[in-house]
Coordinates of C-alpha atoms in Angstrom, one line a residue:
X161 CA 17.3 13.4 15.4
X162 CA 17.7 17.1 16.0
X163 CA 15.8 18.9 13.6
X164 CA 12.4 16.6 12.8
X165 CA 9.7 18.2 10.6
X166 CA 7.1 18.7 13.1
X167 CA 4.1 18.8 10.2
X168 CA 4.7 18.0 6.1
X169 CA 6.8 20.4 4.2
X170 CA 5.7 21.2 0.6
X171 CA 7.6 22.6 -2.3
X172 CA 5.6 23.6 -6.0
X173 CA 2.6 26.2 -7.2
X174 CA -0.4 27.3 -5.8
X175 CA -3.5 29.3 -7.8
X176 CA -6.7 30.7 -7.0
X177 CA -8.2 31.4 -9.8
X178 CA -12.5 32.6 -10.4
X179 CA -14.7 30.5 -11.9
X180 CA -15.4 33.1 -14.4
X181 CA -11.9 33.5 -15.5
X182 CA -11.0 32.4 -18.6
X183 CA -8.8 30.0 -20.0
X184 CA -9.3 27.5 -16.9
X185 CA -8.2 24.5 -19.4
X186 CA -5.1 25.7 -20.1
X187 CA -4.3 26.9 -16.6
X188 CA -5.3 22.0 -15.6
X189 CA -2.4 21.5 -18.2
X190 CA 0.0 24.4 -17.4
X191 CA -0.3 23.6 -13.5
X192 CA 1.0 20.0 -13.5
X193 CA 4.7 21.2 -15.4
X194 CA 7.7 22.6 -13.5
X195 CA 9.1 24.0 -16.8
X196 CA 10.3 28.1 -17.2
X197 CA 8.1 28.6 -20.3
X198 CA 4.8 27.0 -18.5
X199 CA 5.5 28.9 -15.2
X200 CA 6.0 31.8 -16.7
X201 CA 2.6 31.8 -18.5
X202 CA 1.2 30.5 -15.1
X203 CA 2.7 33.8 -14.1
X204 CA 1.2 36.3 -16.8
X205 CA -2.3 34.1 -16.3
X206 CA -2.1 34.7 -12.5
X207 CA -1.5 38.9 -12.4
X208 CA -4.3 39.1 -15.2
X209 CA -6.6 36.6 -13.8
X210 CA -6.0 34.9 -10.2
X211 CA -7.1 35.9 -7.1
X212 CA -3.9 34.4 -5.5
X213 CA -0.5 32.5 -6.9
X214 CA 2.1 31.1 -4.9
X215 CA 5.8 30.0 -6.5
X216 CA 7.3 28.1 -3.9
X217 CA 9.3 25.2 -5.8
X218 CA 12.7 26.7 -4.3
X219 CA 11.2 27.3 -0.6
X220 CA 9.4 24.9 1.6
X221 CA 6.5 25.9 3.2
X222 CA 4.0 23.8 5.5
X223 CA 1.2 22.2 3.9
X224 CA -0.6 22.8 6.4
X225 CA -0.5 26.1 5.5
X226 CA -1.8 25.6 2.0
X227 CA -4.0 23.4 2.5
X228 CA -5.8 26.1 5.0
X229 CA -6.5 28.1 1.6
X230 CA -8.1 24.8 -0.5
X231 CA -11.7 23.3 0.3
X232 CA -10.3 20.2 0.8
X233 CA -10.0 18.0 3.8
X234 CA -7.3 15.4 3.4
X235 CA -7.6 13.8 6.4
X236 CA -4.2 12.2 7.2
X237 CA -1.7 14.9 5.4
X238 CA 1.2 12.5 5.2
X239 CA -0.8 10.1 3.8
X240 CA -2.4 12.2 0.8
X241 CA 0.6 14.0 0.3
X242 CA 2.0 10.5 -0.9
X243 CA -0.9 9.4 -3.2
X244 CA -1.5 13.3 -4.7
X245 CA 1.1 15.1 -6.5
X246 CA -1.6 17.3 -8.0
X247 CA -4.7 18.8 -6.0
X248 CA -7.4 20.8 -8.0
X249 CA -11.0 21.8 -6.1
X250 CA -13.5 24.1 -6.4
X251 CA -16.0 25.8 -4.4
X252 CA -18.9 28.4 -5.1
X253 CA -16.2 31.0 -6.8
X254 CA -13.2 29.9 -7.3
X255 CA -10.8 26.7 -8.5
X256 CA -7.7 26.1 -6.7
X257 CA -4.5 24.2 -8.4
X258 CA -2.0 22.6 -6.4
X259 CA 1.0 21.2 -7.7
X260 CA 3.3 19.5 -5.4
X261 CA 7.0 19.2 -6.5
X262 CA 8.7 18.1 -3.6
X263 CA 7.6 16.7 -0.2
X264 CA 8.7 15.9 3.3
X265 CA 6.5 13.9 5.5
X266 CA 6.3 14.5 9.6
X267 CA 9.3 12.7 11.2
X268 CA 11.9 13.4 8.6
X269 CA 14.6 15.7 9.4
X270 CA 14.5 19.1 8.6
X271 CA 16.1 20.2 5.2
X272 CA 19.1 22.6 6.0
X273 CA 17.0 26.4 5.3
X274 CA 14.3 25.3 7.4
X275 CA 16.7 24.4 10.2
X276 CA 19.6 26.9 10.0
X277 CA 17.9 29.9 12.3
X278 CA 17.5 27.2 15.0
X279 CA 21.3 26.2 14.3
X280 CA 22.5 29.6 13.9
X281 CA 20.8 29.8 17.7
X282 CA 22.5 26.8 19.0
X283 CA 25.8 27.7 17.7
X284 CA 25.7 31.2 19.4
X285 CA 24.8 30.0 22.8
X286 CA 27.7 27.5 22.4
X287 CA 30.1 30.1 21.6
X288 CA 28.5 32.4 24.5
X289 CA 28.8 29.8 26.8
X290 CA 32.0 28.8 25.8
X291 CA 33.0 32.4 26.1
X292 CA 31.5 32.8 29.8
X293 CA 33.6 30.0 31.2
X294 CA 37.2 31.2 29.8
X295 CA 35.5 34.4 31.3
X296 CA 35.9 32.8 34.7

């Protein structure tokens, strides 16, 4: 395999949101739907109220990376990303929503957008090599 995921890849919704904001019921149903209407009053609840929102169903991102930002210690990742589509927490101030719409585990290859820099590299260096030998 060329291009394995070195950790999990994540696609979906992240929130930060006080515990004094409020509306915090609507924002447990809204969280667990992928549908424009919801995400867009996700997004009108988020620049009024949360401290941080992340819309990443189109892009993956690590999960390690997100899961830096929740109090939450999954242990193996692979392994919870399997069992846990949704992830809420909270701490002293603030709850954090997870909402995990796509995900690859460690091992798997590498979706295409995640890969292509590296393959845009390896296809240059072909061509450059390719070039230096006709050169000589």
């Amino acid at each position: 395999m060329l291009f394995p995921v070195e950790t999990p890849l994540i696609k979906g919704l992240f929130m930060k949101v006080p515990l004094t904001a409020p509306g915090i019921a609507n924002v447990r149903r809204w969280y667990r739907k992928n549908s424009p209407d919801i995400i867009d009053k996700l997004e009108k609840y988020s620049l009024q109220n949360a401290v941080s929102y992340d819309y990443f169903y189109d892009k993956w991102i690590s999960a390690e990376d997100i899961f830096d930002k929740i109090p939450v210690s999954p242990g193996d990742l692979d392994e919870y990303l399997q069992k846990n589509s949704f992830v809420e927490a909270r701490d002293t101030a603030f709850y954090y929503f997870l909402n995990i719409g796509e995900f690859l585990p460690a091992g798997a290859t590498k979706p295409y957008e995640s890969a292509a820099p590296k393959v845009r590299e390896m296809v240059l260096n072909l061509k450059q090599t390719d070039f230096i030998r006709q050169v000589k």
